Coordinates of C-alpha atoms in Angstrom, one line a residue:
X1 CA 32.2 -18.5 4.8
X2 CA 29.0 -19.9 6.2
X3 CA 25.4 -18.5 6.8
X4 CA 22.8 -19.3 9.9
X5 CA 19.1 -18.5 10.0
X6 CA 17.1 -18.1 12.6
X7 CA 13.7 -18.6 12.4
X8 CA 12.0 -15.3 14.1
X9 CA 8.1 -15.8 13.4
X10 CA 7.3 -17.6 10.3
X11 CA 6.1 -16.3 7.7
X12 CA 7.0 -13.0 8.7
X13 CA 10.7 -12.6 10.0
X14 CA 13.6 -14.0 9.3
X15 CA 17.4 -13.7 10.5
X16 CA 19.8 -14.4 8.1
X17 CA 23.8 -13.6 9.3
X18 CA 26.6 -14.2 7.3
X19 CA 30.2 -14.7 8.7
X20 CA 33.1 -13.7 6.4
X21 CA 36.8 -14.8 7.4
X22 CA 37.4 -11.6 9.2
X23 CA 34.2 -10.3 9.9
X24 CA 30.2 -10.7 10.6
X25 CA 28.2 -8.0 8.7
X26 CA 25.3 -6.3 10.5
X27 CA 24.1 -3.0 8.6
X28 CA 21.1 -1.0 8.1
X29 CA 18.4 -1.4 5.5
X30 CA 16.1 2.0 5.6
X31 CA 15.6 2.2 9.0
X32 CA 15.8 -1.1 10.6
X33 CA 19.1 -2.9 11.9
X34 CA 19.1 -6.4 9.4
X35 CA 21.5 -9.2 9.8
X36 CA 23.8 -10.1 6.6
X37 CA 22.4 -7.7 4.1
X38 CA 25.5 -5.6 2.4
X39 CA 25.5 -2.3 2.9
X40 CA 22.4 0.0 1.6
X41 CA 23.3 3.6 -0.7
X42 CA 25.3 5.3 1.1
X43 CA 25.3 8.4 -1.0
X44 CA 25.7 7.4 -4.6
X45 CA 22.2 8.6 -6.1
X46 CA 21.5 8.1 -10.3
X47 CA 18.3 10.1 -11.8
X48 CA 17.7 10.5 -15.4
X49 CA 20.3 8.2 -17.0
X50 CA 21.0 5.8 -19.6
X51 CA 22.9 3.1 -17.7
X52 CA 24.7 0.5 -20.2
X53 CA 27.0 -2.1 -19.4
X54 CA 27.4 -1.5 -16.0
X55 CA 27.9 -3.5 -12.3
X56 CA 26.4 -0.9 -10.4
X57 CA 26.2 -1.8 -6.3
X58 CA 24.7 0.1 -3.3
X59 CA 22.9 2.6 -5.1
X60 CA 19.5 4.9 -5.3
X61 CA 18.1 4.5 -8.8
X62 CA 15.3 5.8 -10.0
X63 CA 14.3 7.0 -13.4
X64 CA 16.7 5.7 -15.6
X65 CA 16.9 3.2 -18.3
X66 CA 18.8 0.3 -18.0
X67 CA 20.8 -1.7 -20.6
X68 CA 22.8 -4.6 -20.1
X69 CA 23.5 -4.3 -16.3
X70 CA 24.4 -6.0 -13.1
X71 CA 22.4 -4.1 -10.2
X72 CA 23.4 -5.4 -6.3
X73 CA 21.7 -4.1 -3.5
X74 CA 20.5 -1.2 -5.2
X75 CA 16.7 0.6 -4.8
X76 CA 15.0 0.7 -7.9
X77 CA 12.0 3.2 -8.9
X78 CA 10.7 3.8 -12.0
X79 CA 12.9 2.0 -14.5
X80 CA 13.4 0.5 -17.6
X81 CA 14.9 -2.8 -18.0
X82 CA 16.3 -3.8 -21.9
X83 CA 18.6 -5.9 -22.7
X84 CA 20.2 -8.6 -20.4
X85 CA 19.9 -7.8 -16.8
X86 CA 20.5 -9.7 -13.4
X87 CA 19.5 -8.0 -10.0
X88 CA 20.7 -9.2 -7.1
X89 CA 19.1 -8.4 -3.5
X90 CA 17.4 -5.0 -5.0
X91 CA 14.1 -3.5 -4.2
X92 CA 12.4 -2.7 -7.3
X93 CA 9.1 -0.8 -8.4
X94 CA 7.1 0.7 -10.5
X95 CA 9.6 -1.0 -13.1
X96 CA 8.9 -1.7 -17.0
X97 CA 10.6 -5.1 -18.5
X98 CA 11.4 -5.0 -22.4
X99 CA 14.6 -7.8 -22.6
X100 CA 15.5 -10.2 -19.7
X101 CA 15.9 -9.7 -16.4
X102 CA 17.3 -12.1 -14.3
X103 CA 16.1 -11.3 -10.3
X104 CA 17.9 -12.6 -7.4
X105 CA 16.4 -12.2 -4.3
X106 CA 15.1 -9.1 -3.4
X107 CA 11.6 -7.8 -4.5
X108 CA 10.3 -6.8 -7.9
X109 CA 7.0 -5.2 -7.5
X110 CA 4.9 -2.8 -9.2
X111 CA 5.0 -3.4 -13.3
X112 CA 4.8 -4.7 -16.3
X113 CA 6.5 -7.1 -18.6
X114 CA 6.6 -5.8 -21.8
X115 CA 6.0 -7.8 -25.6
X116 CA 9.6 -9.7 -25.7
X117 CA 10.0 -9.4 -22.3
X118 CA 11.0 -11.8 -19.4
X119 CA 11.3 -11.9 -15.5
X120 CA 13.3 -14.7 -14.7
X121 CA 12.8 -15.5 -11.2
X122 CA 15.5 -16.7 -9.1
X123 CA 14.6 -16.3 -4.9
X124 CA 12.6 -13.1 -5.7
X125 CA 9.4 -11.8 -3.7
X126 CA 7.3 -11.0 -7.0
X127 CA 4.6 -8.8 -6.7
X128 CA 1.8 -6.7 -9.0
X129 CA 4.0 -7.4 -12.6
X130 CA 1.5 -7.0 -15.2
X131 CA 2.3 -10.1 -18.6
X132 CA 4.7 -11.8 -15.6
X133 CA 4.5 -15.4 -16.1
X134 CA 6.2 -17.6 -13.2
X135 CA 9.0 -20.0 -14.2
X136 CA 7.9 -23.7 -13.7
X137 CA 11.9 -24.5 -13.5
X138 CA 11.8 -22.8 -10.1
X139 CA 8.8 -23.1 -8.2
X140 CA 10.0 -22.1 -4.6
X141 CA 13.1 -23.8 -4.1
X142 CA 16.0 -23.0 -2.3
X143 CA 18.0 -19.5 -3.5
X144 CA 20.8 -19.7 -5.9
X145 CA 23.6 -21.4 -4.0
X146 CA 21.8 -23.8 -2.5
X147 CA 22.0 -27.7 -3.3
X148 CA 18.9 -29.4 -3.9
X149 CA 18.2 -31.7 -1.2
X150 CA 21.1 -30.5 0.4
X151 CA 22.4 -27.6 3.2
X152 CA 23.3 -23.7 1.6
X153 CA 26.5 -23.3 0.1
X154 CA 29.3 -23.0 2.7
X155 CA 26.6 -23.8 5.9
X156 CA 23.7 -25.4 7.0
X157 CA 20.0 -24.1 7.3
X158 CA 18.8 -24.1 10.8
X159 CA 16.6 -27.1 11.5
X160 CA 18.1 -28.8 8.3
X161 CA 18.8 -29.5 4.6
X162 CA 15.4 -28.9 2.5
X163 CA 15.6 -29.6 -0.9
X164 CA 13.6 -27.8 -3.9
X165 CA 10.4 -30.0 -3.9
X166 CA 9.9 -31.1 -0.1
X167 CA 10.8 -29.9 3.1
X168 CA 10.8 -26.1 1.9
X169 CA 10.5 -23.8 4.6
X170 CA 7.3 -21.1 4.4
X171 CA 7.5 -18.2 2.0
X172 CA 8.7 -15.3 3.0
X173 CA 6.7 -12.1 3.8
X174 CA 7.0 -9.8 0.4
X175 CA 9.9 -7.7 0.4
X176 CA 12.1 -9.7 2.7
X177 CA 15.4 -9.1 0.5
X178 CA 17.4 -11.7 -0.1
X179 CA 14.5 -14.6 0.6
X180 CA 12.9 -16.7 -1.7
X181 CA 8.8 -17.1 -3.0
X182 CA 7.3 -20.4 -2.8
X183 CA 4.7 -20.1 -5.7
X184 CA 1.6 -20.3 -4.4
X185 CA -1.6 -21.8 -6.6
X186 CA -4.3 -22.6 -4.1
X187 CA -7.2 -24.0 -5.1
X188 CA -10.8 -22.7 -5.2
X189 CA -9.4 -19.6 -3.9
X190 CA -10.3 -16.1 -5.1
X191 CA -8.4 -13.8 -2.8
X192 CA -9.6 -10.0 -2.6
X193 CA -8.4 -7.5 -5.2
X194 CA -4.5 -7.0 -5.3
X195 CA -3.9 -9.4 -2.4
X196 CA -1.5 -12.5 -2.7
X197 CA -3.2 -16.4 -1.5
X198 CA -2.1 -17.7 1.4
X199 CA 0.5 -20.5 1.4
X200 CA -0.1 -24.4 0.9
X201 CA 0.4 -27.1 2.3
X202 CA 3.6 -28.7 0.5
X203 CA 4.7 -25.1 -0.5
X204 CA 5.3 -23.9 3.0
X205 CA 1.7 -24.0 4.6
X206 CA 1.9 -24.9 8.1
X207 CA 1.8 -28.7 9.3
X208 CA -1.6 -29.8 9.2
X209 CA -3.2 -29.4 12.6
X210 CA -2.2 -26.1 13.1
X211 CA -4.3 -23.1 13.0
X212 CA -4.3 -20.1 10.8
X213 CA -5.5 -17.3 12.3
X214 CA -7.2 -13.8 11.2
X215 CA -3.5 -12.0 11.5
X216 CA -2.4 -14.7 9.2
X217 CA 0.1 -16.2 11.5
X218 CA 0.4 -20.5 12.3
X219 CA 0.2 -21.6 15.9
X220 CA -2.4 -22.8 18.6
X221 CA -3.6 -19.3 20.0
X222 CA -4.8 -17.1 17.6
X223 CA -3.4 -13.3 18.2
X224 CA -4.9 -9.8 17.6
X225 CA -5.4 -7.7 14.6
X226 CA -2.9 -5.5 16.0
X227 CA 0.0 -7.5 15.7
X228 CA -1.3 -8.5 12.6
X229 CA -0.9 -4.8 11.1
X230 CA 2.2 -4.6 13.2
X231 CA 4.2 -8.2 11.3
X232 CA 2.0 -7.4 7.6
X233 CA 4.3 -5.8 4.6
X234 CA 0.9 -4.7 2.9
X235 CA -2.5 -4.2 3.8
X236 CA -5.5 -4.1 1.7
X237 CA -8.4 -1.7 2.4
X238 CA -12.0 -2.5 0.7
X239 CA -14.7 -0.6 1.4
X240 CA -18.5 -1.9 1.5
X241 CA -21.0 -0.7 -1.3
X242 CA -24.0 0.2 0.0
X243 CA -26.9 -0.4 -3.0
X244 CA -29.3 2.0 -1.1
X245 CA -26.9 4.8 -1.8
X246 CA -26.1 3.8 -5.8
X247 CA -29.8 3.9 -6.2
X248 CA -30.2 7.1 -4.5
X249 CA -27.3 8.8 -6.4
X250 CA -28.1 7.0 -9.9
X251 CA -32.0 8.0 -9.7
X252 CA -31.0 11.8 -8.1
X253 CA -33.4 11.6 -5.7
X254 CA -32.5 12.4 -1.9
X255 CA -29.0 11.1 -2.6
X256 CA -27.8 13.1 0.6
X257 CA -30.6 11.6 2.9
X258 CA -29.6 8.3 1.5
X259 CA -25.9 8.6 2.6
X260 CA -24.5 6.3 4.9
X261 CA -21.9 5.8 7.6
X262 CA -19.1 3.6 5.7
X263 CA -17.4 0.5 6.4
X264 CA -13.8 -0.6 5.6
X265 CA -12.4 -4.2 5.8
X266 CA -8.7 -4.5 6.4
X267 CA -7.0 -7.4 4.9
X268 CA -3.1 -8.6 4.7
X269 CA -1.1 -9.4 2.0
X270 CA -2.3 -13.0 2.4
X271 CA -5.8 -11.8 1.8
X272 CA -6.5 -12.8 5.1
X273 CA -9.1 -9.9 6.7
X274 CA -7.9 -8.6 10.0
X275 CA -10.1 -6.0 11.2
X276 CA -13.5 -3.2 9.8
X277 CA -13.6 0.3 10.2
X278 CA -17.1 1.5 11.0
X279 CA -17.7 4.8 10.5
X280 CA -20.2 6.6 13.3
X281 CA -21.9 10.3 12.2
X282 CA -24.7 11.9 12.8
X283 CA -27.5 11.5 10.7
X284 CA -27.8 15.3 9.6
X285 CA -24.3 16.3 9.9
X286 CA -23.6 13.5 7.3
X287 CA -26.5 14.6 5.2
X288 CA -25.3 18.0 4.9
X289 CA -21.5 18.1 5.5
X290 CA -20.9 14.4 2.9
X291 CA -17.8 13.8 2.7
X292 CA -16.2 17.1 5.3
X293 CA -18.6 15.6 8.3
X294 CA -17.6 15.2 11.7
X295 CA -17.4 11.8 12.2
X296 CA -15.5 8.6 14.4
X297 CA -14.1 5.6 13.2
X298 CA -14.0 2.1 15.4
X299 CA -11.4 -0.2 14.1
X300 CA -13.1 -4.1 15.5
X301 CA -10.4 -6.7 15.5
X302 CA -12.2 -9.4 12.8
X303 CA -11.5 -12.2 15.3
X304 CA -12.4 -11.0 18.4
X305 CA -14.9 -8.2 17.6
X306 CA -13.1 -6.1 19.9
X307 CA -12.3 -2.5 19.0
X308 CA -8.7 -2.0 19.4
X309 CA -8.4 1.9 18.4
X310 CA -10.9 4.6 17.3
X311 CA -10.4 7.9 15.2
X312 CA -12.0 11.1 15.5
X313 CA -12.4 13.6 12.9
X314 CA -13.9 16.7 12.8
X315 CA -16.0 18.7 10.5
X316 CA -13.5 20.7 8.2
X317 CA -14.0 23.4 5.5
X318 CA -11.3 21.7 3.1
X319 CA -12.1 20.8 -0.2
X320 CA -14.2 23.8 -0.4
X321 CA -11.8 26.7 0.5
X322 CA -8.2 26.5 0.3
X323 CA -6.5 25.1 3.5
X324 CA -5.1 28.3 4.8
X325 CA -6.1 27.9 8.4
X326 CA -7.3 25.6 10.8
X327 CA -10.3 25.4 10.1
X328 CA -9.9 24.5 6.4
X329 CA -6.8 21.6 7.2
X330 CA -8.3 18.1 7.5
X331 CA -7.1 16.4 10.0
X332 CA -7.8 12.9 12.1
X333 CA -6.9 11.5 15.3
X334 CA -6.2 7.8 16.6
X335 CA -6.2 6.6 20.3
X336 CA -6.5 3.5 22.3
X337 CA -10.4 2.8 22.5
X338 CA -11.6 4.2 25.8
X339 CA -9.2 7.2 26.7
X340 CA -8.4 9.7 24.3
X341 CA -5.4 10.9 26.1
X342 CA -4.1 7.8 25.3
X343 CA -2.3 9.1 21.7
X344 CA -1.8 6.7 19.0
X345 CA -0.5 9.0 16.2
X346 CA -2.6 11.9 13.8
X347 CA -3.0 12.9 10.7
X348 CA -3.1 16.5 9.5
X349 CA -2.9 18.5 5.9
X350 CA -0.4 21.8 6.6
X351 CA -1.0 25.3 5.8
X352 CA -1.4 25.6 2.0
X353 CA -2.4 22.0 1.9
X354 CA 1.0 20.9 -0.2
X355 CA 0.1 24.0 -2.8
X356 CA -0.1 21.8 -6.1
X357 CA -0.1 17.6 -4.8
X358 CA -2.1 16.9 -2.1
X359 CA 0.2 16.4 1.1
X360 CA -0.8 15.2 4.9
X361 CA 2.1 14.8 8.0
X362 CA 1.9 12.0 10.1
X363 CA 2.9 12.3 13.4
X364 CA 2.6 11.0 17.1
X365 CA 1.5 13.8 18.8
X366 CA -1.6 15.8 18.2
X367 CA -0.1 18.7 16.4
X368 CA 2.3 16.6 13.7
X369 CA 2.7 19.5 11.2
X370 CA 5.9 20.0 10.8
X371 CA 6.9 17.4 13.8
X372 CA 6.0 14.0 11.9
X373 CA 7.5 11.2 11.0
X374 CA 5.9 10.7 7.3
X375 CA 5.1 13.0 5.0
X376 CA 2.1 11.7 2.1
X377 CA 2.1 13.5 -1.3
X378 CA -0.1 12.6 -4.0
X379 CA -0.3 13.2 -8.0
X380 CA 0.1 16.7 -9.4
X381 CA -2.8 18.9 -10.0
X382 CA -5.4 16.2 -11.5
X383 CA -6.6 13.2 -10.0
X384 CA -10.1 11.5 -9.5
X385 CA -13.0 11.7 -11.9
X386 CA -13.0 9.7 -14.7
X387 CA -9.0 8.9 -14.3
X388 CA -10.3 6.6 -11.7
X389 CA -11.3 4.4 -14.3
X390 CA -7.9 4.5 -16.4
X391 CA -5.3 4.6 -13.7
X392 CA -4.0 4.0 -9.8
X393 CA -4.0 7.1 -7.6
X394 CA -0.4 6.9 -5.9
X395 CA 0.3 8.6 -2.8
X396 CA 4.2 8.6 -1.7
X397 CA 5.1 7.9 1.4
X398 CA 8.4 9.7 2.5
X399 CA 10.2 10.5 5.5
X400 CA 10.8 14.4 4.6
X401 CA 10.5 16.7 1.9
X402 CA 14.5 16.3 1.0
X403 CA 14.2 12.7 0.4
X404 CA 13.2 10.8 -2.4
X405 CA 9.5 10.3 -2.5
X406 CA 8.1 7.1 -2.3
X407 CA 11.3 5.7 0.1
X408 CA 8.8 4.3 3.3
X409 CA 5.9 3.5 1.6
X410 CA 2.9 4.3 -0.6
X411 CA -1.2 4.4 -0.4
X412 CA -2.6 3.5 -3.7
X413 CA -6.4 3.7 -4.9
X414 CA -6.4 0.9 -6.8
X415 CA -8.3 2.0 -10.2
X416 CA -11.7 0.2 -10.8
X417 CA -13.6 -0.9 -13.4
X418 CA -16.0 0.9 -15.2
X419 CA -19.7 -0.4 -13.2
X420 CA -18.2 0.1 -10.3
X421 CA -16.6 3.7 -10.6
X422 CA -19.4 4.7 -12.9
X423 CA -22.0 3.7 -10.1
X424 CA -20.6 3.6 -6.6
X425 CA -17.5 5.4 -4.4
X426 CA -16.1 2.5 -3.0
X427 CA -13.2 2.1 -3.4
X428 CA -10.0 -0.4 -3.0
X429 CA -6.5 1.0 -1.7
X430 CA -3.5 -1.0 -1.2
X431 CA -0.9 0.6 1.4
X432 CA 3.0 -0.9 1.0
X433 CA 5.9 -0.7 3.1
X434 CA 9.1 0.3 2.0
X435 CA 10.5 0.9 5.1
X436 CA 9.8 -2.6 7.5
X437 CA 10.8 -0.3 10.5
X438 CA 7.4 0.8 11.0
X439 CA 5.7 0.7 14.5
X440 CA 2.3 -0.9 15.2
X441 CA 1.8 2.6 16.2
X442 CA 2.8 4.3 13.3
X443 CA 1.5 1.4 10.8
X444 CA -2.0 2.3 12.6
X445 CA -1.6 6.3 11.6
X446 CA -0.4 5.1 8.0
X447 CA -3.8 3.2 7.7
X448 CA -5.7 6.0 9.3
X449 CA -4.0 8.7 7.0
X450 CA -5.5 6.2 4.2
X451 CA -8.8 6.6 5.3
X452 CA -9.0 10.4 5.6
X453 CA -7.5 10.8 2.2
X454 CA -10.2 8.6 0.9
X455 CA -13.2 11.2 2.5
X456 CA -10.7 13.9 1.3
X457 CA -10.7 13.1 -2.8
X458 CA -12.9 10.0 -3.3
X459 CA -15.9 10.3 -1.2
X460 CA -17.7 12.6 -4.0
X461 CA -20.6 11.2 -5.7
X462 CA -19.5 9.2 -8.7
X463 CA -18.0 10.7 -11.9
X464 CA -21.4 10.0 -14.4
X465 CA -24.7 12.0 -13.2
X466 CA -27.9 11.1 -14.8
X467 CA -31.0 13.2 -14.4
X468 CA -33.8 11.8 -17.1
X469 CA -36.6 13.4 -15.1
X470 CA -34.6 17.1 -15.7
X471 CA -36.7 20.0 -17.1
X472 CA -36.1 21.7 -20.9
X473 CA -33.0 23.9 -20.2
X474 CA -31.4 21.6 -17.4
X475 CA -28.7 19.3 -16.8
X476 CA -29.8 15.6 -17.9
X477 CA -26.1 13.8 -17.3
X478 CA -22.8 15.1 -16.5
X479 CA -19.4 13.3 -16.3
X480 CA -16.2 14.8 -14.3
X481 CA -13.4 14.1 -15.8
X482 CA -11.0 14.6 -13.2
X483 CA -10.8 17.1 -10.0
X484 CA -8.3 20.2 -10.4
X485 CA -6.1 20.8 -6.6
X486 CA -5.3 24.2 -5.5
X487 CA -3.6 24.5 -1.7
X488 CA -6.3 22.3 -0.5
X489 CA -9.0 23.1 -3.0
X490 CA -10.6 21.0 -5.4
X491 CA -12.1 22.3 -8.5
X492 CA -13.9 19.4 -10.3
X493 CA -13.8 19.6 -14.4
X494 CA -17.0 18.9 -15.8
X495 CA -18.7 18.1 -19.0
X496 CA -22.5 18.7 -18.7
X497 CA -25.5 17.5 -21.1
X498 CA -28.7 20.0 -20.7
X499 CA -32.2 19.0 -22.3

């Protein structure tokens, strides 16, 4: 057998095709044609077992615990690893790692290593594993099979042998299955919450000379934020705190007057930032209507200061009635800046707003209920409040109601510390792709869909209310503890203090 690679856009595409003595494989991973990967489930699906002992290949797995086993090409959610286990070219999150596990290639994200446990990594995109400690032993070489200082088992690399310490070619963008992860240590380098450094020099950073851009791509010209979303695997969305507003909301005194238009930076997985969202309200629309205000959003490539796409949103009744009609179903629009015919994708919660978990259909036309290529659902009755503080908010990404939740993506709020959720609602939200089929297009609604469920559930003042100027008989401090859903409404739980 022997294997070529082409070199597609470093560090964000590669093709790998692998020629067999009768055949050349070229199958589908989710949605998107990939050279040389075996074939993904084609069928077999495993919930709720106890898998021991097993060599289990092109399978769905997802809550099951898993003893002993051999897992190739499978997709993993929500496991439990004991025991010896080797996986081999699987996609794996939201995992927790009690024996060994043994991963080759693939991705492993989303965890925690356990007391006694160990990730051995072995050509693995690894990613988010709370107690995971990188193997020194390793350190970005080439992927099992491969001869240090010399050419892959069976074939050649294109452009050349590399071995293990020198000559290795740049990392590969997380979740590339079947790749390899240059560790990456850069010095003096603190990147934003949740976000992995960018590559150095010696462990695949580009040739010095060359530029790295605000998309996070090597070259001479730098390009847009656009194709930057369109090439990243993960992006990052902070948003500003704005100290006028903690003060106003801490001392209770004209906290509505005090709110203000917010403003989102966009970064990759590199940490690199590629654009701001800017929101633009009316002074007393925002003031009275906070967070359900009509409003637009300008997303500014960071590089250019150009604005590449704006949203519009209009003032809704959700949140405070249930979303039985139109006028209660938040919804947002994107568009190319300048023409508003000119349809990127929208964003829209159905009738009965997903009854008990919070749900929103993406589409590409402006009416994407029940015509939509993604489907968000979030947590199960409770969610914000003071569980902001002890947990992530996940929102699933799937392509329908029938399929298995989670299988193109998810939009986490990443949970904060205590000053921060205590005294401000920024927040931090990471949104993955699963799927790497994903349009610019429909990467753009994904990150759109992001920020309207952000004025949705987390735009309400913070969970701990202090009033030490109340009267005898009123409320001095409250805390909510978390927010009750209903078909679109929200019912906050409350504990309050009175004088």
């Amino acid at each position: 057998s022997k294997a070529t690679v082409s070199v597609l856009n470093w560090p964000h595409a590669v093709r790998l095709t692998m020629s067999y003595p009768a055949q050349t494989q070229q199958v589908t991973y989710g949605q998107q044609a990939v050279q040389g990967y075996p074939p993904q489930p084609g069928g077999q699906f495993i919930t709720k077992e106890d898998l021991s002992g097993q060599h289990i290949q092109n399978a769905t797995i997802q809550e099951c615990d898993v003893v002993n086993c051999t897992l190739t090409n499978c997709n993993i959610t929500k496991a439990d690893f004991k025991g010896t286990c080797t996986l081999q070219n699987c996609t794996t999150r939201e995992i927790d790692v009690y024996g060994t596990v043994t991963v080759q290639g693939g991705s492993f994200t989303w965890g925690e290593v356990k007391a006694g446990g160990q990730v051995i990594d072995q050509g693995a995109h690894i990613e988010d594993i709370d107690g995971y400690i990188p193997q020194s032993g390793y350190g970005g070489g080439p992927p099992p099979g491969a001869a240090a200082g010399g050419a892959m088992a069976g074939g050649a690399m294109a452009g050349g042998a590399y071995s293990a310490q020198q000559n290795a070619p740049p990392p590969l963008a997380p979740g590339a299955h079947g790749g390899y992860q240059a560790q990456q240590q850069p010095p003096q380098y603190s990147p934003p919450n949740g976000m992995s450094p960018p590559p150095q020099q010696g462990m695949g950073q580009p040739p010095q000379g060359s530029m790295v851009n605000p998309a996070g791509q090597w070259g001479g010209e730098a390009i847009g934020a656009w194709e930057g979303v369109k090439v990243a695997n993960k992006l990052v969305v902070a948003q500003e705190i704005n100290w006028l507003e903690v003060a106003a909301d801490q001392a209770n005194c004209c906290e509505a007057c005090c709110e203000r238009p917010n403003l989102y930076k966009v970064y990759n997985e590199h940490g690199v930032e590629l654009m701001q969202a800017s929101e633009k309200s009316e002074f007393c629309n925002r003031c009275c209507c906070n967070p359900r205000h009509t409003l637009t959003l300008t997303y500014v490539d960071s590089n250019t200061q150009e604005a590449i796409a704006m949203v519009d949103r209009p003032c809704k009744l959700g949140g405070a009635c249930p979303a039985l009609i139109d006028c209660c179903q938040h919804e947002m629009t994107v568009f190319h800046v300048g023409n508003s015919q000119d349809l990127i994708g929208s964003v829209k919660q159905p009738p009965c707003g997903g009854m008990l978990r919070p749900e929103l259909h993406l589409g590409t036309t402006r009416e994407p209920v029940g015509n939509y290529f993604a489907n968000i659902t979030g947590p199960c009755c409770c969610f914000g409040g003071v569980t902001e503080m002890c947990c992530d908010q996940v929102f699933e990404i799937s392509s329908d109601k029938q399929s298995v939740r989670g299988n193109l993506g998810s939009i986490v709020k990443v949970k904060g510390d205590a000053a921060q959720e205590f005294l401000t609602d920024a927040d931090t939200f990471h949104l993955n792709f699963v799927d790497r089929s994903f349009s610019g297009e429909q990467k753009m609604t994904l990150l759109t869909s992001l920020l309207l469920l952000d004025y949705m559930f987390f735009e309400q003042n913070s969970p701990f209310e202090c009033r030490p100027c109340a009267g005898e008989g009123e409320t001095c401090c409250s805390i909510t503890l978390f927010e009750m859903y209903c078909c679109g409404l929200l019912c906050p739980c409350t504990i309050k203090c009175k004088k």
